Coordinates of C-alpha atoms in Angstrom, one line a residue:
X188 CA 0.0 -0.5 -0.2
X189 CA 1.4 3.9 -0.9
X190 CA 0.9 6.3 1.9
X191 CA 0.8 10.1 0.4
X192 CA 1.8 12.8 1.7
X193 CA 0.3 15.4 4.0
X194 CA -1.4 13.5 6.9
X195 CA -2.1 14.9 9.6
X196 CA -3.0 14.6 13.4
X197 CA -4.4 18.0 14.8
X198 CA -7.4 19.0 17.4
X199 CA -9.2 21.5 16.7
X200 CA -12.2 23.1 18.5
X201 CA -16.4 23.2 18.5
X202 CA -18.5 26.4 19.1
X203 CA -20.7 26.5 21.9
X204 CA -22.7 23.0 23.4
X205 CA -25.1 23.3 25.1
X206 CA -24.7 24.1 28.4
X207 CA -24.8 27.6 27.3
X208 CA -20.3 29.0 26.3
X209 CA -18.2 25.6 28.0
X210 CA -15.9 25.2 25.6
X211 CA -14.6 22.0 25.3
X212 CA -12.1 19.4 22.3
X213 CA -13.8 19.4 18.7
X214 CA -15.1 15.7 18.5
X215 CA -14.5 16.0 14.6
X216 CA -10.1 15.1 14.2
X217 CA -8.1 15.5 10.8
X218 CA -6.6 12.7 9.9
X219 CA -5.4 11.3 7.3
X220 CA -5.8 12.4 3.1
X221 CA -8.0 10.9 0.5
X222 CA -5.2 11.8 -2.4
X223 CA -8.1 12.4 -4.2
X224 CA -11.3 14.2 -4.3
X225 CA -14.2 11.7 -2.1
X226 CA -17.2 12.2 -4.6
X227 CA -17.9 8.3 -2.9
X228 CA -17.1 5.7 -0.2
X229 CA -18.3 2.9 0.6
X230 CA -17.3 0.7 3.5
X231 CA -15.6 -2.6 2.0
X232 CA -13.6 -4.2 5.4
X233 CA -13.6 -3.4 8.5
X234 CA -11.1 -1.1 8.3
X235 CA -10.4 -0.1 4.6
X236 CA -13.2 1.7 2.7
X237 CA -14.1 2.1 -0.9
X238 CA -13.0 5.6 -2.2
X239 CA -14.6 7.1 -5.6
X240 CA -14.1 10.0 -7.5
X241 CA -15.2 11.2 -10.7
X242 CA -11.8 12.1 -13.4
X243 CA -10.5 14.7 -12.9
X244 CA -7.0 16.3 -12.1
X245 CA -6.3 14.3 -9.8
X246 CA -3.3 15.1 -7.5
X247 CA -1.8 11.0 -7.5
X248 CA -1.5 9.8 -10.7
X249 CA -0.9 5.6 -11.5
X250 CA 3.6 5.0 -13.4
X251 CA 0.6 5.3 -17.0
X252 CA 0.3 9.3 -15.8
X253 CA -3.4 9.0 -15.8
X254 CA -4.9 10.5 -12.6
X255 CA -6.0 8.0 -10.4
X256 CA -10.6 8.3 -9.1
X257 CA -10.9 5.1 -7.1
X258 CA -8.8 3.0 -4.1
X259 CA -9.1 1.5 -0.9
X260 CA -7.9 3.2 2.2
X261 CA -7.5 2.2 5.4
X262 CA -8.4 4.1 8.0
X263 CA -5.5 2.5 10.3
X264 CA -2.8 4.7 8.8
X265 CA -3.8 6.2 5.8
X266 CA -2.5 4.2 2.9
X267 CA -4.0 4.0 -0.1
X268 CA -4.1 1.6 -2.8
X269 CA -5.1 2.3 -6.0
X270 CA -7.7 0.2 -8.1
X271 CA -7.6 0.7 -11.6
X272 CA -10.8 2.2 -13.9
X273 CA -11.5 2.9 -17.2
X274 CA -15.2 4.7 -17.1
X275 CA -15.2 7.6 -15.5
X276 CA -17.6 7.3 -12.5
X277 CA -19.4 10.8 -12.7
X278 CA -21.7 10.7 -9.7
X279 CA -23.1 6.5 -9.9
X280 CA -24.1 5.2 -7.6
X281 CA -23.4 1.1 -5.6
X282 CA -24.5 -1.3 -3.6
X283 CA -23.8 -4.7 -2.4
X284 CA -24.6 -8.7 -3.4
X285 CA -25.3 -11.6 -1.2
X286 CA -22.0 -12.7 -1.1
X287 CA -20.6 -9.4 -0.7
X288 CA -19.4 -8.2 -4.2
X289 CA -19.9 -4.4 -4.4
X290 CA -21.5 -2.9 -7.8
X291 CA -20.6 0.7 -9.3
X292 CA -23.7 2.3 -11.8
X293 CA -23.9 4.2 -13.8
X294 CA -21.8 7.0 -14.5
X295 CA -20.7 10.1 -16.9
X296 CA -19.4 11.0 -20.4
X297 CA -15.6 11.1 -21.6
X298 CA -13.3 12.3 -20.1
X299 CA -9.6 13.0 -20.4
X300 CA -8.2 9.3 -20.6
X301 CA -11.5 8.3 -19.7
X302 CA -14.4 6.8 -21.4
X303 CA -17.6 7.0 -20.8
X304 CA -19.4 6.1 -18.0
X305 CA -22.7 6.8 -17.8
X306 CA -23.9 2.8 -18.8
X307 CA -21.2 1.1 -16.9
X308 CA -21.7 -1.5 -14.1
X309 CA -18.2 -1.5 -12.4
X310 CA -18.2 -4.7 -10.1
X311 CA -15.1 -5.9 -7.2
X312 CA -15.4 -9.0 -5.3
X313 CA -14.0 -8.9 -1.6
X314 CA -10.8 -10.6 -0.7
X315 CA -8.2 -10.9 1.8
X316 CA -5.0 -10.9 -0.6
X317 CA -5.5 -7.2 -0.8
X318 CA -4.9 -7.0 -4.9
X319 CA -9.1 -7.2 -5.6
X320 CA -9.1 -4.8 -7.8
X321 CA -12.2 -3.6 -10.7
X322 CA -14.5 -5.8 -12.6
X323 CA -16.2 -3.0 -15.8
X324 CA -18.2 -3.9 -18.5
X325 CA -18.7 -0.7 -20.9
X326 CA -22.7 -1.6 -21.7
X327 CA -23.3 -3.4 -18.1
X328 CA -26.6 -1.3 -18.2
X329 CA -29.7 -1.1 -20.3
X330 CA -29.0 2.7 -20.2
X331 CA -27.0 6.1 -19.8
X332 CA -28.2 6.6 -15.4
X333 CA -25.8 9.4 -14.8
X334 CA -27.6 10.5 -10.6
X335 CA -29.1 7.1 -10.2
X336 CA -30.4 5.8 -7.2
X337 CA -29.8 1.3 -6.4
X338 CA -30.5 -0.2 -3.3
X339 CA -29.8 -4.4 -1.9
X340 CA -32.7 -6.3 -2.5
X341 CA -34.7 -8.6 -0.3
X342 CA -33.2 -11.3 -3.3
X343 CA -30.3 -10.6 -3.5
X344 CA -29.9 -8.6 -6.5
X345 CA -29.4 -5.2 -6.4
X346 CA -32.2 -2.6 -7.9
X347 CA -31.3 0.5 -9.6
X348 CA -33.5 3.1 -10.4
X349 CA -33.5 6.0 -12.7
X350 CA -31.1 8.8 -13.1
X351 CA -30.3 11.5 -16.8
X352 CA -29.0 10.4 -19.7
X353 CA -26.6 13.4 -19.5
X354 CA -25.0 15.4 -16.7
X355 CA -27.0 18.6 -16.1
X356 CA -28.2 21.2 -13.3
X357 CA -31.4 19.7 -13.5
X358 CA -32.6 17.2 -14.9
X359 CA -35.6 17.8 -17.7
X360 CA -38.2 16.0 -19.8
X361 CA -36.2 14.8 -22.9
X362 CA -32.8 14.0 -21.2
X363 CA -34.9 12.4 -17.9
X364 CA -34.4 8.7 -17.9
X365 CA -37.4 7.1 -16.4
X366 CA -36.6 3.5 -16.1
X367 CA -35.4 1.2 -13.5
X368 CA -33.3 -2.2 -13.8
X369 CA -32.3 -5.6 -11.8
X370 CA -28.6 -7.0 -11.9
X371 CA -28.3 -9.7 -12.3
X372 CA -29.2 -7.9 -15.2
X373 CA -33.7 -9.6 -15.8
X374 CA -34.3 -7.9 -18.8
X375 CA -31.8 -7.0 -21.9
X376 CA -34.6 -3.6 -21.9
X377 CA -35.2 -1.6 -18.7
X378 CA -38.5 -0.6 -17.1
X379 CA -41.0 2.3 -17.3
X380 CA -41.4 4.7 -14.6
X381 CA -43.7 6.6 -14.2
X382 CA -43.8 8.5 -10.6
X383 CA -39.5 9.4 -11.9
X384 CA -41.8 11.5 -14.8
X385 CA -44.4 12.7 -12.4
X386 CA -42.0 14.6 -10.1
X387 CA -39.3 16.4 -12.7
X388 CA -38.0 18.1 -11.9
X389 CA -36.5 17.3 -9.0
X390 CA -36.1 13.3 -9.9
X391 CA -32.4 12.6 -9.3
X392 CA -30.6 10.3 -6.7
X393 CA -34.5 9.5 -5.3
X394 CA -34.2 7.9 -2.2
X395 CA -35.3 4.3 -1.6
X396 CA -35.6 1.5 1.5
X397 CA -36.4 -1.7 2.0
X398 CA -39.3 -2.1 3.6
X399 CA -39.5 -4.8 5.7
X400 CA -42.2 -7.0 6.5
X401 CA -42.7 -10.6 6.2
X402 CA -40.6 -12.7 3.8
X403 CA -42.6 -12.7 0.8
X404 CA -42.9 -8.9 0.5
X405 CA -41.5 -7.1 -2.2
X406 CA -41.8 -3.5 -1.3
X407 CA -39.5 0.0 -1.3
X408 CA -40.4 3.2 0.0
X409 CA -38.9 5.4 -3.1
X410 CA -39.3 9.6 -2.5
X411 CA -37.9 12.2 -4.7
X412 CA -39.1 15.8 -4.8
X413 CA -41.7 15.6 -2.5
X414 CA -43.7 12.9 -3.6
X415 CA -43.2 9.5 -2.1
X416 CA -45.3 6.2 -3.2
X417 CA -44.8 2.3 -1.6
X418 CA -43.9 -0.1 -5.0
X419 CA -43.4 -3.9 -5.6
X420 CA -40.5 -4.4 -7.2
X421 CA -42.3 -7.6 -7.7
X422 CA -45.3 -6.8 -9.4
X423 CA -44.8 -2.9 -10.4
X424 CA -47.4 -1.5 -9.3
X425 CA -47.7 1.4 -6.2
X426 CA -49.9 -0.1 -3.3
X427 CA -49.9 3.5 -1.6
X428 CA -49.5 7.1 -3.3
X429 CA -48.3 8.2 0.7
X430 CA -49.3 12.4 0.5
X431 CA -46.4 14.9 -0.6
X432 CA -44.3 16.1 2.0
X433 CA -44.2 19.8 3.1
X434 CA -41.8 22.7 2.8
X435 CA -39.1 22.9 0.5
X436 CA -38.5 20.2 -1.7
X437 CA -35.4 17.9 -1.4
X438 CA -33.9 16.0 -4.0
X439 CA -31.0 17.3 -6.6
X440 CA -30.3 20.6 -6.7
X441 CA -31.8 21.4 -4.1
X442 CA -30.3 18.0 -2.0
X443 CA -32.1 17.2 1.1
X444 CA -31.4 14.0 2.9
X445 CA -33.2 10.6 3.9
X446 CA -33.3 8.0 6.4
X447 CA -35.4 5.0 8.1
X448 CA -34.4 4.7 11.4
X449 CA -33.5 1.7 13.1
X450 CA -36.0 -1.2 12.8
X451 CA -36.9 -2.2 16.7
X452 CA -38.1 -6.3 16.5
X453 CA -39.6 -5.1 20.0
X454 CA -41.8 -2.5 17.8
X455 CA -42.5 -5.4 15.1
X456 CA -39.8 -3.5 12.4
X457 CA -41.9 -1.1 12.6
X458 CA -40.7 1.5 8.9
X459 CA -40.3 4.6 10.3
X460 CA -38.1 8.0 7.6
X461 CA -37.2 10.7 8.7
X462 CA -36.5 13.3 5.2
X463 CA -34.6 15.7 6.3
X464 CA -33.0 19.6 4.8
X465 CA -32.8 20.1 1.2
X466 CA -34.6 24.2 -1.2
X467 CA -37.4 25.6 -1.9
X468 CA -35.8 27.7 -4.3
X469 CA -33.3 26.9 -7.2
X470 CA -31.2 29.8 -6.1
X471 CA -27.8 30.3 -5.5
X472 CA -29.5 33.5 -2.8
X473 CA -32.0 31.0 -0.5
X474 CA -32.0 30.0 2.2
X475 CA -32.2 26.4 3.1
X476 CA -34.5 24.8 4.5
X477 CA -34.7 24.0 8.0
X478 CA -37.7 21.4 8.9
X479 CA -37.9 17.3 9.3
X480 CA -40.5 15.2 7.7
X481 CA -40.7 11.9 9.5
X482 CA -43.5 9.4 8.6
X483 CA -44.3 5.7 9.9
X484 CA -45.3 3.9 7.4
X485 CA -46.3 1.2 9.7
X486 CA -50.6 1.3 8.9
X487 CA -49.6 3.3 5.4
X488 CA -53.5 4.3 5.3
X489 CA -52.7 6.0 8.2
X490 CA -49.5 7.7 7.2
X491 CA -48.6 11.1 7.5
X492 CA -45.8 13.3 8.5
X493 CA -44.9 15.1 11.7
X494 CA -42.3 18.4 11.2
X495 CA -40.0 19.1 13.7
X496 CA -37.6 21.4 13.0
X497 CA -34.2 21.0 11.4
X498 CA -32.2 21.0 14.6
X499 CA -32.2 24.8 14.4
X500 CA -29.4 24.8 10.8
X501 CA -31.2 24.8 7.5
X502 CA -29.1 22.4 5.3
X503 CA -28.9 21.8 2.0
X504 CA -26.6 18.9 0.9
X505 CA -26.8 17.4 4.8
X506 CA -25.5 13.9 5.3
X507 CA -27.9 11.5 8.0
X508 CA -25.8 8.8 9.6
X509 CA -26.8 6.5 12.0
X510 CA -24.3 6.2 14.7
X511 CA -23.8 2.4 16.0
X512 CA -26.0 2.9 19.4
X513 CA -29.1 3.8 16.9
X514 CA -28.7 8.1 17.4
X515 CA -28.9 8.7 13.6
X516 CA -26.5 12.3 13.3
X517 CA -27.1 15.3 11.2
X518 CA -23.8 16.4 9.3
X519 CA -21.9 18.2 6.0
X520 CA -24.0 20.4 4.1
X521 CA -24.2 25.3 3.2
X522 CA -27.6 27.1 4.8
X523 CA -28.0 28.6 1.9
X524 CA -27.8 27.6 -2.3
X525 CA -28.4 24.6 -3.4
X526 CA -26.0 21.1 -5.3
X527 CA -24.0 22.2 -8.1
X528 CA -20.4 23.8 -8.9
X529 CA -19.6 26.7 -9.2
X530 CA -19.4 29.6 -12.4
X531 CA -16.8 31.5 -13.4
X532 CA -18.2 34.4 -15.1
X533 CA -14.7 34.1 -18.4
X534 CA -14.7 37.7 -19.5
X535 CA -14.7 39.2 -15.5
X536 CA -13.3 35.8 -13.6
X537 CA -15.6 36.6 -11.4
X538 CA -16.2 33.4 -9.7
X539 CA -20.0 32.7 -7.9
X540 CA -20.9 30.0 -5.6
X541 CA -24.1 27.5 -6.2
X542 CA -24.1 27.2 -2.6
X543 CA -22.2 29.1 0.3
X544 CA -22.3 29.4 4.5
X545 CA -20.6 26.2 5.5
X546 CA -23.5 24.8 8.4
X547 CA -20.2 23.1 10.2
X548 CA -22.1 22.3 13.4
X549 CA -23.1 18.3 13.4
X550 CA -27.1 17.5 15.4
X551 CA -27.8 14.7 16.5
X552 CA -31.0 13.1 16.9
X553 CA -32.3 10.0 18.8
X554 CA -35.4 9.4 17.1
X555 CA -36.8 7.5 20.9
X556 CA -37.8 10.9 22.6
X557 CA -40.5 12.5 21.8
X558 CA -41.6 15.6 19.1
X559 CA -39.3 19.0 19.5
X560 CA -36.9 17.3 21.8
X561 CA -34.6 14.7 19.2
X562 CA -32.7 17.1 18.1
X563 CA -28.9 18.4 20.3
X564 CA -26.5 20.2 18.5
X565 CA -22.3 19.2 18.4
X566 CA -19.4 20.5 18.8
X567 CA -18.1 22.5 15.3
X568 CA -16.3 21.5 12.0
X569 CA -14.0 23.6 11.2
X570 CA -13.1 22.8 7.4
X571 CA -16.8 23.2 5.4
X572 CA -18.6 20.5 3.5
X573 CA -20.6 21.6 0.7
X574 CA -21.0 19.3 -3.2
X575 CA -19.3 16.2 -3.4
X576 CA -19.0 16.1 0.4
X577 CA -19.3 12.3 1.8
X578 CA -19.6 10.8 5.7
X579 CA -20.3 7.2 6.9
X580 CA -20.2 4.9 10.1
X581 CA -17.0 3.5 10.3
X582 CA -17.1 -0.3 12.7
X583 CA -15.3 1.5 15.3
X584 CA -18.4 3.7 16.0
X585 CA -16.6 7.0 14.7
X586 CA -18.2 9.1 12.0
X587 CA -15.5 9.0 9.2
X588 CA -16.0 12.4 7.4
X589 CA -14.5 13.6 3.5
X590 CA -14.4 15.9 0.4
X591 CA -16.3 19.0 -0.5
X592 CA -15.6 20.4 -4.2
X593 CA -18.4 22.9 -5.4
X594 CA -15.9 22.8 -8.7
X595 CA -16.0 21.2 -11.8
X596 CA -12.3 20.7 -11.3
X597 CA -9.8 20.2 -9.2
X598 CA -9.0 23.1 -7.1
X599 CA -7.1 23.2 -4.2
X600 CA -5.6 27.7 -4.1
X601 CA -7.2 31.2 -4.6
X602 CA -11.2 30.2 -4.7
X603 CA -13.2 30.6 -1.4
X604 CA -14.1 26.2 -1.2
X605 CA -11.2 24.2 -2.6
X606 CA -11.6 21.1 -3.5
X607 CA -10.5 19.1 0.3
X608 CA -8.4 16.0 0.6
X609 CA -7.7 16.2 4.6
X610 CA -10.3 13.3 6.2
X611 CA -12.0 14.3 9.4
X612 CA -13.1 11.8 12.6
X613 CA -16.1 12.3 14.5
X614 CA -16.2 10.4 17.7
X615 CA -20.0 10.1 19.4
X616 CA -19.8 10.9 22.7
X617 CA -19.4 6.8 23.1
X618 CA -16.2 7.2 22.4
X619 CA -14.7 9.4 25.2
X620 CA -17.6 8.8 27.5
X621 CA -15.8 7.0 31.0
X622 CA -19.1 5.5 32.1
X623 CA -19.1 2.0 30.8
X624 CA -16.1 0.3 29.7
X625 CA -17.1 -0.4 25.5
X626 CA -17.2 -4.4 25.1
X627 CA -14.9 -6.0 23.2
X628 CA -16.8 -8.5 20.8
X629 CA -14.0 -12.2 21.2
X630 CA -16.1 -14.9 19.5
X631 CA -19.0 -14.8 17.6
X632 CA -21.0 -18.1 16.6
X633 CA -18.0 -20.2 17.8
X634 CA -14.7 -18.5 16.2
X635 CA -12.5 -15.8 17.5
X636 CA -10.6 -14.9 14.9
X637 CA -12.8 -11.4 14.1
X638 CA -13.0 -8.8 11.9
X639 CA -10.4 -11.4 8.7
X640 CA -13.6 -12.5 6.8
X641 CA -17.0 -12.5 7.4
X642 CA -18.5 -15.2 10.3
X643 CA -22.0 -16.7 8.1
X644 CA -24.9 -15.9 9.9
X645 CA -28.3 -17.1 9.2
X646 CA -31.9 -15.3 9.4
X647 CA -34.0 -16.1 11.7
X648 CA -31.0 -18.4 14.9
X649 CA -29.4 -17.5 18.1
X650 CA -25.8 -16.6 17.3
X651 CA -23.7 -16.8 20.4
X652 CA -21.6 -14.3 21.2
X653 CA -19.0 -13.2 24.2
X654 CA -16.9 -10.2 24.7
X655 CA -14.9 -9.1 26.8
X656 CA -16.8 -6.9 29.6
X657 CA -15.8 -5.8 32.8
X658 CA -18.4 -4.9 34.5
X659 CA -20.0 -7.0 37.3
X660 CA -22.9 -6.7 35.2
X661 CA -24.1 -5.5 31.7
X662 CA -27.7 -5.0 30.3
X663 CA -26.8 -6.0 26.6
X664 CA -28.0 -5.4 23.2
X665 CA -27.3 -5.7 19.7
X666 CA -27.2 -3.7 16.3
X667 CA -27.2 -5.6 12.5
X668 CA -25.9 -2.2 10.4
X669 CA -25.2 -1.3 6.5
X670 CA -23.2 1.5 6.1
X671 CA -24.4 1.8 2.7
X672 CA -23.6 3.2 -0.3
X673 CA -22.5 6.6 0.1
X674 CA -22.8 10.2 -2.3
X675 CA -24.4 13.2 -3.2
X676 CA -26.1 13.6 0.4
X677 CA -27.5 9.5 -0.4
X678 CA -26.7 7.0 2.1
X679 CA -28.1 3.7 -0.6
X680 CA -28.9 1.0 1.7
X681 CA -28.4 2.2 5.7
X682 CA -29.9 0.0 7.5
X683 CA -29.9 -0.2 11.5
X684 CA -31.4 -3.6 12.8
X685 CA -31.7 -3.8 16.8
X686 CA -32.0 -7.6 17.5
X687 CA -32.5 -8.9 20.7
X688 CA -30.5 -11.1 23.5
X689 CA -31.1 -13.8 25.3
X690 CA -29.7 -16.7 27.8
X691 CA -27.4 -13.5 29.2
X692 CA -24.6 -15.7 32.0
X693 CA -21.4 -13.5 33.4
X694 CA -17.6 -15.4 32.6
X695 CA -14.1 -14.3 33.6
X696 CA -14.0 -11.0 32.8
X697 CA -16.9 -10.8 30.5
X698 CA -20.0 -13.1 29.2
X699 CA -21.9 -15.3 27.4
X700 CA -25.1 -14.6 25.5
X701 CA -27.7 -15.5 21.6
X702 CA -28.5 -12.7 19.1
X703 CA -31.5 -13.2 17.6
X704 CA -30.5 -12.7 13.7
X705 CA -33.5 -11.0 12.3
X706 CA -36.5 -13.3 11.1
X707 CA -35.9 -12.2 6.6
X708 CA -34.1 -10.4 4.5
X709 CA -37.4 -7.9 4.5
X710 CA -35.4 -6.8 7.6
X711 CA -32.5 -6.4 6.7
X712 CA -31.0 -7.3 3.2
X713 CA -29.4 -10.5 3.1
X714 CA -25.3 -10.3 2.0
X715 CA -21.9 -8.3 5.0
X716 CA -22.5 -6.6 7.5
X717 CA -21.8 -5.2 10.9
X718 CA -22.3 -6.4 14.5
X719 CA -21.7 -4.8 17.1
X720 CA -23.5 -5.7 21.2
X721 CA -24.4 -2.6 23.3
X722 CA -23.6 -2.8 27.2
X723 CA -26.5 0.4 28.6
X724 CA -26.6 1.9 25.7
X725 CA -22.6 1.9 24.8
X726 CA -21.6 -0.2 21.8
X727 CA -18.9 -2.3 21.1
X728 CA -14.6 -0.9 21.2
X729 CA -15.3 -2.8 17.0
X730 CA -18.2 -3.8 15.3
X731 CA -18.1 -8.2 13.2
X732 CA -18.7 -8.3 10.4
X733 CA -20.9 -10.9 9.5
X734 CA -22.4 -12.3 6.5
X735 CA -26.0 -13.0 7.1
X736 CA -28.5 -15.7 4.4

């Protein structure tokens, strides 16, 4: 692995906290350099991520001189391994198959030494030898897809939806691609999807969530603009058209973010979705929307949006990351404007930002609390994260934050918001708390060589787990998590499922227990996920990679 230059490790100070004027070291620590602009990011191994950008003048190069646009990033020390690509990945989508294969779909036009990627499909299989590379099929999709979305399905395939036939500032009828397809393919032709006609022009990167339910259910929640539906992917029918969310549109370029809240077996895996941020107008001077809508989908006939403030901040281009304790962290984005590249007047040289007033202060959302009490303010970052920034939970419980490149090519100076290569790690309070030690998971399903390959587990089974924890007693919960494929405020397939814990027994220096896996693939899609054990709400030092089938 090659080490990138410019790695730093500093603590920075944030703004006022909830208690008033007291200040403390920020929960953000800068440590690392992505080497390329982080437009897309996905956790692929317990200490590794894959970062993808678009074809542009990146500072790191292959021996051939071609710019690197995809690499594997090692969380422990910031080293990288370059991943070869030949097609432009600009504004693509992604997700996992049941066997753990990562799939990246779509892209953009011919650029420099990179071929057109609109119809490209790229796959990379998990490997332990550190040598795996992308496999590309330039015509792997049925049609051109720029700004599509994807989600892992309960049958192990990937559902790919929408996009535009070309890169654009805003979608339109002439370039819209209102279709879907599956991978692996079941049909050589794309299938029409009227919802993406009805939601023009704000229908790019639609939000998709797999609906929990019985094993034979085949339903998705799909949102674009201000509209949402429950749709059956097997019969291609709308099960329910849901009410419009109040407030602003919340899809590109008026970008908000969507999260399916944690699913709890004690609440019959009740599906609830929260959608936050956006902008009312396609106007770079307009303030971002400061509201969130939450909808309970357990009874579709009574489904309605419950509106809340957005923790005191208007935000466009936010990221919503479900933490290891089930709370959701909202961060990144701007207080004014829209998603998109800045523009430069050819005559005057004056640069116009599409978004500014970066929102540096994250907010934490606790879905368990009553309306009006769910948000709390966290310590601030000092790095603006605007267009093309990303954030994802990683197995040690921190949040990896990177990216921001609101210009058409890499710009590192003489601009208000340069291309950002610095990595930040956000540490939730459970990382530094001292009231209770964090458990260490020492065995799962009888295996003790953990996070050296996924432990295989089965739906509707009891999995034995042992933790090291030097306390007289514990109150244990468990969670199965999927961190998602992250780009453009869209966290594709992100999931958090609470698992019941039974038969807890104290041992010398720890505890054994049985963790009940979800009953079927509609609760969490088959494939690679991460299992955490929480004691009194404090998650384990590292979640453990498992493959559920």
